[in-house]
Tab-separated table of N, CA and C in Angstrom:
chain	number	residue	atom	x	y	z
T	1352	MET	N	111.601	42.861	74.790
T	1352	MET	CA	110.787	43.907	74.245
T	1352	MET	C	110.008	44.569	75.367
T	1353	GLU	N	109.986	45.887	75.391
T	1353	GLU	CA	109.322	46.565	76.490
T	1353	GLU	C	108.803	47.929	76.055
T	1354	ILE	N	107.726	48.366	76.703
T	1354	ILE	CA	107.252	49.739	76.569
T	1354	ILE	C	107.122	50.314	77.976
T	1355	SER	N	107.199	51.635	78.085
T	1355	SER	CA	106.986	52.256	79.385
T	1355	SER	C	106.396	53.647	79.185
T	1356	ARG	N	105.725	54.116	80.222
T	1356	ARG	CA	105.045	55.412	80.146
T	1356	ARG	C	104.877	55.970	81.543
T	1357	SER	N	105.052	57.260	81.695
T	1357	SER	CA	104.802	57.961	82.956
T	1357	SER	C	103.444	58.638	82.882
T	1358	VAL	N	102.762	58.671	84.002
T	1358	VAL	CA	101.457	59.317	84.087
T	1358	VAL	C	101.517	60.332	85.218
T	1359	ARG	N	101.107	61.543	84.935
T	1359	ARG	CA	101.094	62.588	85.967
T	1359	ARG	C	99.959	62.361	86.962
T	1360	ARG	N	100.138	62.899	88.118
T	1360	ARG	CA	99.150	62.826	89.182
T	1360	ARG	C	97.786	63.300	88.680
T	1361	ALA	N	96.759	62.519	88.953
T	1361	ALA	CA	95.363	62.842	88.653
T	1361	ALA	C	95.059	62.983	87.157
T	1362	ASP	N	95.928	62.488	86.285
T	1362	ASP	CA	95.716	62.598	84.841
T	1362	ASP	C	94.906	61.391	84.347
T	1363	LEU	N	93.628	61.377	84.678
T	1363	LEU	CA	92.792	60.231	84.309
T	1363	LEU	C	92.597	60.111	82.803
T	1364	LYS	N	92.778	61.207	82.044
T	1364	LYS	CA	92.703	61.109	80.582
T	1364	LYS	C	93.802	60.195	80.052
T	1365	ALA	N	94.909	60.119	80.761
T	1365	ALA	CA	96.032	59.297	80.315
T	1365	ALA	C	95.710	57.812	80.366
T	1366	VAL	N	94.714	57.419	81.133
T	1366	VAL	CA	94.363	56.000	81.230
T	1366	VAL	C	93.985	55.456	79.854
T	1367	GLY	N	93.154	56.168	79.126
T	1367	GLY	CA	92.768	55.747	77.771
T	1367	GLY	C	93.946	55.729	76.822
T	1368	GLU	N	94.843	56.702	76.964
T	1368	GLU	CA	96.034	56.750	76.125
T	1368	GLU	C	96.941	55.544	76.387
T	1369	ILE	N	97.077	55.165	77.632
T	1369	ILE	CA	97.897	53.995	77.969
T	1369	ILE	C	97.262	52.734	77.400
T	1370	ARG	N	95.959	52.621	77.546
T	1370	ARG	CA	95.252	51.456	77.000
T	1370	ARG	C	95.470	51.360	75.487
T	1371	ARG	N	95.344	52.488	74.772
T	1371	ARG	CA	95.552	52.486	73.322
T	1371	ARG	C	97.002	52.166	72.962
T	1372	SER	N	97.944	52.691	73.717
T	1372	SER	CA	99.363	52.392	73.467
T	1372	SER	C	99.652	50.909	73.640
T	1373	LEU	N	99.099	50.330	74.698
T	1373	LEU	CA	99.300	48.898	74.924
T	1373	LEU	C	98.669	48.091	73.800
T	1374	ARG	N	97.448	48.469	73.389
T	1374	ARG	CA	96.769	47.764	72.296
T	1374	ARG	C	97.622	47.791	71.030
T	1375	GLU	N	98.139	48.974	70.689
T	1375	GLU	CA	98.968	49.117	69.488
T	1375	GLU	C	100.241	48.285	69.606
T	1376	TRP	N	100.883	48.333	70.762
T	1376	TRP	CA	102.122	47.583	70.977
T	1376	TRP	C	101.889	46.074	70.881
T	1377	LEU	N	100.733	45.613	71.352
T	1377	LEU	CA	100.430	44.180	71.339
T	1377	LEU	C	99.826	43.700	70.026
T	1378	ARG	N	99.484	44.617	69.132
T	1378	ARG	CA	98.730	44.281	67.921
T	1378	ARG	C	99.253	43.048	67.196
T	1379	HIS	N	100.519	42.950	66.923
T	1379	HIS	CA	101.063	41.805	66.179
T	1379	HIS	C	101.883	40.874	67.070
T	1380	ARG	N	101.776	41.080	68.361
T	1380	ARG	CA	102.565	40.278	69.287
T	1380	ARG	C	101.711	39.342	70.136
T	1381	CYS	N	100.409	39.511	70.099
T	1381	CYS	CA	99.549	38.837	71.062
T	1381	CYS	C	98.198	38.526	70.419
T	1382	ARG	N	97.572	37.435	70.835
T	1382	ARG	CA	96.213	37.135	70.374
T	1382	ARG	C	95.272	38.257	70.801
T	1383	THR	N	94.235	38.476	70.028
T	1383	THR	CA	93.284	39.549	70.300
T	1383	THR	C	92.663	39.410	71.681
T	1384	ASP	N	92.264	38.205	72.077
T	1384	ASP	CA	91.615	38.044	73.378
T	1384	ASP	C	92.578	38.341	74.528
T	1385	ALA	N	93.834	37.952	74.402
T	1385	ALA	CA	94.820	38.257	75.440
T	1385	ALA	C	95.088	39.758	75.503
T	1386	ALA	N	95.139	40.411	74.356
T	1386	ALA	CA	95.350	41.861	74.321
T	1386	ALA	C	94.186	42.592	74.973
T	1387	GLU	N	92.970	42.122	74.751
T	1387	GLU	CA	91.801	42.755	75.357
T	1387	GLU	C	91.818	42.616	76.880
T	1388	VAL	N	92.222	41.456	77.371
T	1388	VAL	CA	92.344	41.270	78.820
T	1388	VAL	C	93.426	42.198	79.371
T	1389	ALA	N	94.554	42.284	78.684
T	1389	ALA	CA	95.640	43.161	79.128
T	1389	ALA	C	95.181	44.611	79.179
T	1390	GLU	N	94.423	45.053	78.180
T	1390	GLU	CA	93.903	46.422	78.158
T	1390	GLU	C	92.995	46.693	79.356
T	1391	LEU	N	92.102	45.762	79.633
T	1391	LEU	CA	91.192	45.925	80.764
T	1391	LEU	C	91.974	46.007	82.077
T	1392	LEU	N	92.923	45.101	82.264
T	1392	LEU	CA	93.649	45.060	83.531
T	1392	LEU	C	94.564	46.265	83.719
T	1393	VAL	N	95.232	46.713	82.654
T	1393	VAL	CA	96.077	47.906	82.805
T	1393	VAL	C	95.211	49.123	83.114
T	1394	THR	N	94.028	49.195	82.535
T	1394	THR	CA	93.101	50.283	82.833
T	1394	THR	C	92.766	50.303	84.323
T	1395	GLU	N	92.459	49.147	84.872
T	1395	GLU	CA	92.101	49.061	86.288
T	1395	GLU	C	93.272	49.462	87.183
T	1396	LEU	N	94.467	48.952	86.894
T	1396	LEU	CA	95.609	49.232	87.767
T	1396	LEU	C	96.047	50.691	87.692
T	1397	VAL	N	96.057	51.269	86.506
T	1397	VAL	CA	96.456	52.670	86.384
T	1397	VAL	C	95.416	53.562	87.061
T	1398	THR	N	94.149	53.284	86.842
T	1398	THR	CA	93.099	54.063	87.487
T	1398	THR	C	93.234	53.979	89.004
T	1399	ASN	N	93.454	52.781	89.530
T	1399	ASN	CA	93.646	52.634	90.978
T	1399	ASN	C	94.819	53.470	91.468
T	1400	ALA	N	95.927	53.419	90.746
T	1400	ALA	CA	97.111	54.170	91.162
T	1400	ALA	C	96.826	55.665	91.197
T	1401	LEU	N	96.118	56.167	90.215
T	1401	LEU	CA	95.849	57.606	90.153
T	1401	LEU	C	94.791	58.050	91.155
T	1402	VAL	N	93.784	57.236	91.364
T	1402	VAL	CA	92.692	57.622	92.241
T	1402	VAL	C	93.043	57.410	93.715
T	1403	HIS	N	93.701	56.301	94.026
T	1403	HIS	CA	93.905	55.947	95.425
T	1403	HIS	C	95.231	56.410	96.020
T	1404	THR	N	96.156	56.876	95.206
T	1404	THR	CA	97.436	57.297	95.770
T	1404	THR	C	97.662	58.794	95.672
T	1405	GLU	N	96.862	59.494	94.886
T	1405	GLU	CA	96.993	60.940	94.699
T	1405	GLU	C	98.387	61.330	94.198
T	1406	GLN	N	99.016	60.427	93.466
T	1406	GLN	CA	100.335	60.686	92.893
T	1406	GLN	C	100.359	60.134	91.475
T	1407	GLY	N	101.448	60.331	90.795
T	1407	GLY	CA	101.591	59.802	89.449
T	1407	GLY	C	101.930	58.320	89.478
T	1408	ALA	N	102.167	57.771	88.294
T	1408	ALA	CA	102.476	56.353	88.176
T	1408	ALA	C	103.407	56.132	86.989
T	1409	GLU	N	104.093	55.022	87.009
T	1409	GLU	CA	104.933	54.564	85.911
T	1409	GLU	C	104.356	53.233	85.446
T	1410	VAL	N	104.159	53.100	84.147
T	1410	VAL	CA	103.576	51.881	83.583
T	1410	VAL	C	104.587	51.261	82.636
T	1411	SER	N	104.791	49.960	82.759
T	1411	SER	CA	105.663	49.272	81.807
T	1411	SER	C	105.056	47.922	81.456
T	1412	ALA	N	105.378	47.473	80.254
T	1412	ALA	CA	104.920	46.162	79.788
T	1412	ALA	C	106.082	45.500	79.076
T	1413	SER	N	106.209	44.200	79.281
T	1413	SER	CA	107.282	43.464	78.619
T	1413	SER	C	106.772	42.091	78.205
T	1414	LEU	N	107.378	41.574	77.152
T	1414	LEU	CA	107.086	40.235	76.653
T	1414	LEU	C	108.355	39.409	76.732
T	1415	ALA	N	108.233	38.229	77.308
T	1415	ALA	CA	109.375	37.326	77.368
T	1415	ALA	C	108.854	35.902	77.538
T	1416	ALA	N	109.428	34.992	76.772
T	1416	ALA	CA	109.105	33.566	76.902
T	1416	ALA	C	107.596	33.313	76.947
T	1417	ALA	N	106.884	33.836	75.975
T	1417	ALA	CA	105.436	33.625	75.837
T	1417	ALA	C	104.659	34.123	77.050
T	1418	ARG	N	105.147	35.191	77.676
T	1418	ARG	CA	104.489	35.745	78.862
T	1418	ARG	C	104.508	37.267	78.781
T	1419	LEU	N	103.355	37.866	79.009
T	1419	LEU	CA	103.226	39.314	79.075
T	1419	LEU	C	103.211	39.718	80.538
T	1420	ARG	N	104.023	40.713	80.887
T	1420	ARG	CA	104.035	41.260	82.244
T	1420	ARG	C	103.807	42.769	82.155
T	1421	VAL	N	102.828	43.248	82.904
T	1421	VAL	CA	102.528	44.671	82.982
T	1421	VAL	C	102.713	45.086	84.438
T	1422	GLU	N	103.445	46.195	84.630
T	1422	GLU	CA	103.696	46.713	85.970
T	1422	GLU	C	103.226	48.161	86.055
T	1423	VAL	N	102.611	48.498	87.183
T	1423	VAL	CA	102.204	49.866	87.457
T	1423	VAL	C	102.838	50.249	88.795
T	1424	ARG	N	103.779	51.180	88.716
T	1424	ARG	CA	104.452	51.637	89.930
T	1424	ARG	C	103.841	52.963	90.363
T	1425	ASP	N	103.551	53.064	91.647
T	1425	ASP	CA	103.143	54.344	92.205
T	1425	ASP	C	104.075	54.671	93.358
T	1426	TYR	N	103.878	55.807	93.961
T	1426	TYR	CA	104.822	56.288	94.968
T	1426	TYR	C	104.215	56.350	96.359
T	1427	ALA	N	103.183	55.575	96.580
T	1427	ALA	CA	102.558	55.464	97.894
T	1427	ALA	C	102.889	54.086	98.466
T	1428	SER	N	103.138	54.036	99.740
T	1428	SER	CA	103.530	52.774	100.375
T	1428	SER	C	102.346	51.870	100.685
T	1429	ARG	N	101.161	52.440	100.803
T	1429	ARG	CA	99.978	51.656	101.168
T	1429	ARG	C	99.701	50.576	100.126
T	1430	ARG	N	99.581	49.353	100.577
T	1430	ARG	CA	99.308	48.230	99.678
T	1430	ARG	C	97.820	48.202	99.312
T	1431	PRO	N	97.529	47.877	98.060
T	1431	PRO	CA	96.110	47.776	97.678
T	1431	PRO	C	95.483	46.551	98.334
T	1432	ARG	N	94.221	46.674	98.661
T	1432	ARG	CA	93.494	45.544	99.240
T	1432	ARG	C	92.310	45.227	98.351
T	1433	PRO	N	92.168	43.969	97.962
T	1433	PRO	CA	90.972	43.608	97.186
T	1433	PRO	C	89.721	43.939	97.999
T	1434	TYR	N	88.733	44.438	97.320
T	1434	TYR	CA	87.499	44.907	97.939
T	1434	TYR	C	86.360	44.103	97.344
T	1435	VAL	N	85.471	43.634	98.171
T	1435	VAL	CA	84.291	42.924	97.682
T	1435	VAL	C	83.144	43.923	97.659
T	1436	PRO	N	82.778	44.390	96.462
T	1436	PRO	CA	81.739	45.420	96.364
T	1436	PRO	C	80.351	44.870	96.669
T	1437	THR	N	79.490	45.778	97.084
T	1437	THR	CA	78.085	45.431	97.296
T	1437	THR	C	77.288	45.923	96.091
T	1438	ALA	N	76.040	45.562	96.041
T	1438	ALA	CA	75.177	46.000	94.940
T	1438	ALA	C	75.051	47.521	94.910
T	1439	ASP	N	75.194	48.168	96.048
T	1439	ASP	CA	75.076	49.629	96.130
T	1439	ASP	C	76.312	50.361	95.617
T	1440	ASP	N	77.412	49.645	95.381
T	1440	ASP	CA	78.663	50.279	94.957
T	1440	ASP	C	78.700	50.624	93.479
T	1441	GLY	N	77.712	50.230	92.709
T	1441	GLY	CA	77.743	50.481	91.265
T	1441	GLY	C	78.933	49.768	90.648
T	1442	THR	N	79.729	50.503	89.890
T	1442	THR	CA	80.894	49.884	89.248
T	1442	THR	C	82.170	50.085	90.060
T	1443	HIS	N	82.096	50.758	91.177
T	1443	HIS	CA	83.257	51.038	92.020
T	1443	HIS	C	83.751	49.763	92.723
T	1444	GLY	N	85.060	49.631	92.843
T	1444	GLY	CA	85.635	48.600	93.692
T	1444	GLY	C	85.869	47.254	93.062
T	1445	ARG	N	85.818	47.160	91.745
T	1445	ARG	CA	85.963	45.859	91.101
T	1445	ARG	C	87.319	45.638	90.438
T	1446	GLY	N	88.197	46.629	90.464
T	1446	GLY	CA	89.467	46.546	89.752
T	1446	GLY	C	90.341	45.373	90.141
T	1447	LEU	N	90.666	45.246	91.419
T	1447	LEU	CA	91.529	44.140	91.833
T	1447	LEU	C	90.831	42.790	91.714
T	1448	MET	N	89.494	42.774	91.854
T	1448	MET	CA	88.773	41.514	91.631
T	1448	MET	C	88.944	41.056	90.190
T	1449	LEU	N	88.897	41.993	89.242
T	1449	LEU	CA	89.109	41.645	87.834
T	1449	LEU	C	90.530	41.137	87.611
T	1450	VAL	N	91.501	41.802	88.225
T	1450	VAL	CA	92.893	41.364	88.085
T	1450	VAL	C	93.038	39.952	88.637
T	1451	GLN	N	92.499	39.695	89.824
T	1451	GLN	CA	92.571	38.357	90.417
T	1451	GLN	C	91.922	37.308	89.519
T	1452	ALA	N	90.793	37.657	88.936
T	1452	ALA	CA	90.031	36.691	88.141
T	1452	ALA	C	90.641	36.420	86.769
T	1453	LEU	N	91.242	37.436	86.144
T	1453	LEU	CA	91.649	37.300	84.747
T	1453	LEU	C	93.143	37.104	84.521
T	1454	ALA	N	93.971	37.529	85.448
T	1454	ALA	CA	95.422	37.389	85.265
T	1454	ALA	C	95.848	35.972	85.618
T	1455	ASP	N	96.898	35.507	84.953
T	1455	ASP	CA	97.463	34.205	85.303
T	1455	ASP	C	98.289	34.301	86.582
T	1456	ALA	N	98.823	35.481	86.848
T	1456	ALA	CA	99.538	35.762	88.092
T	1456	ALA	C	99.460	37.254	88.326
T	1457	TRP	N	99.513	37.659	89.580
T	1457	TRP	CA	99.543	39.084	89.916
T	1457	TRP	C	100.113	39.228	91.315
T	1458	GLY	N	100.544	40.434	91.632
T	1458	GLY	CA	101.066	40.654	92.965
T	1458	GLY	C	101.431	42.106	93.187
T	1459	VAL	N	101.988	42.351	94.372
T	1459	VAL	CA	102.416	43.681	94.773
T	1459	VAL	C	103.822	43.553	95.330
T	1460	ASP	N	104.744	44.330	94.807
T	1460	ASP	CA	106.120	44.345	95.290
T	1460	ASP	C	106.433	45.725	95.837
T	1461	VAL	N	106.996	45.767	97.034
T	1461	VAL	CA	107.423	47.036	97.614
T	1461	VAL	C	108.745	47.420	96.961
T	1462	VAL	N	108.839	48.650	96.469
T	1462	VAL	CA	110.065	49.122	95.817
T	1462	VAL	C	111.145	49.295	96.873
T	1463	GLU	N	110.908	50.147	97.824
T	1463	GLU	CA	111.725	50.374	99.016
T	1463	GLU	C	110.758	50.874	100.062
T	1464	PRO	N	110.967	50.557	101.305
T	1464	PRO	CA	110.050	51.094	102.311
T	1464	PRO	C	109.950	52.621	102.187
T	1465	GLY	N	108.717	53.100	102.080
T	1465	GLY	CA	108.478	54.531	101.959
T	1465	GLY	C	108.672	55.105	100.563
T	1466	ARG	N	109.001	54.263	99.563
T	1466	ARG	CA	109.281	54.761	98.208
T	1466	ARG	C	108.311	54.201	97.168
T	1467	GLY	N	107.243	53.583	97.611
T	1467	GLY	CA	106.242	53.133	96.664
T	1467	GLY	C	106.201	51.636	96.467
T	1468	LYS	N	105.410	51.246	95.484
T	1468	LYS	CA	105.181	49.824	95.208
T	1468	LYS	C	104.925	49.621	93.724
T	1469	VAL	N	104.980	48.371	93.311
T	1469	VAL	CA	104.647	47.977	91.945
T	1469	VAL	C	103.535	46.937	92.037
T	1470	VAL	N	102.419	47.222	91.391
T	1470	VAL	CA	101.340	46.243	91.258
T	1470	VAL	C	101.464	45.707	89.839
T	1471	TRP	N	101.524	44.397	89.699
T	1471	TRP	CA	101.798	43.788	88.402
T	1471	TRP	C	100.834	42.643	88.125
T	1472	PHE	N	100.731	42.325	86.835
T	1472	PHE	CA	100.014	41.109	86.427
T	1472	PHE	C	100.744	40.478	85.262
T	1473	GLU	N	100.518	39.186	85.101
T	1473	GLU	CA	101.095	38.437	83.985
T	1473	GLU	C	100.006	37.629	83.304
T	1474	LEU	N	100.157	37.521	81.982
T	1474	LEU	CA	99.282	36.679	81.170
T	1474	LEU	C	100.168	35.694	80.424
T	1475	ASP	N	99.846	34.416	80.514
T	1475	ASP	CA	100.616	33.379	79.837
T	1475	ASP	C	100.107	33.194	78.423
T	1476	GLY	N	100.993	32.649	77.578
T	1476	GLY	CA	100.589	32.324	76.207
T	1476	GLY	C	100.048	33.545	75.502
T	1477	GLY	N	99.237	33.311	74.540
T	1477	GLY	CA	98.596	34.411	73.868
T	1477	GLY	C	99.483	35.219	72.953
T	1478	LEU	N	100.758	34.860	72.875
T	1478	LEU	CA	101.645	35.624	72.003
T	1478	LEU	C	101.481	35.145	70.578
T	1479	ALA	N	101.555	36.075	69.670
T	1479	ALA	CA	101.376	35.746	68.245
T	1479	ALA	C	102.572	34.977	67.717
């Protein structure tokens, strides 16, 4: 089972739409708490892709063997680096820290040199 969605460059309004689509798709497939974590993490990854790469993104989610996997592909080769924010940063810079803290697994895969990357996370269990 899988869903996928394309997001145009700088279309930050689409972040909320993706979050709602994921919530709806997970409604009867996943525990509420796992779905809420997935919504938060997809929001962070899509926002990062749109803000830090200045290009569009492809988002996909799949369920298999009691595991949810969400992937966000962008078309920039630069790998994301976790950032440790200071008190002066406000809410900026916490996206990858949240992914590290809440996902059961996460990583970055290079698609092809010069052709982008996929930042992904997985959540175990939690399936309805």
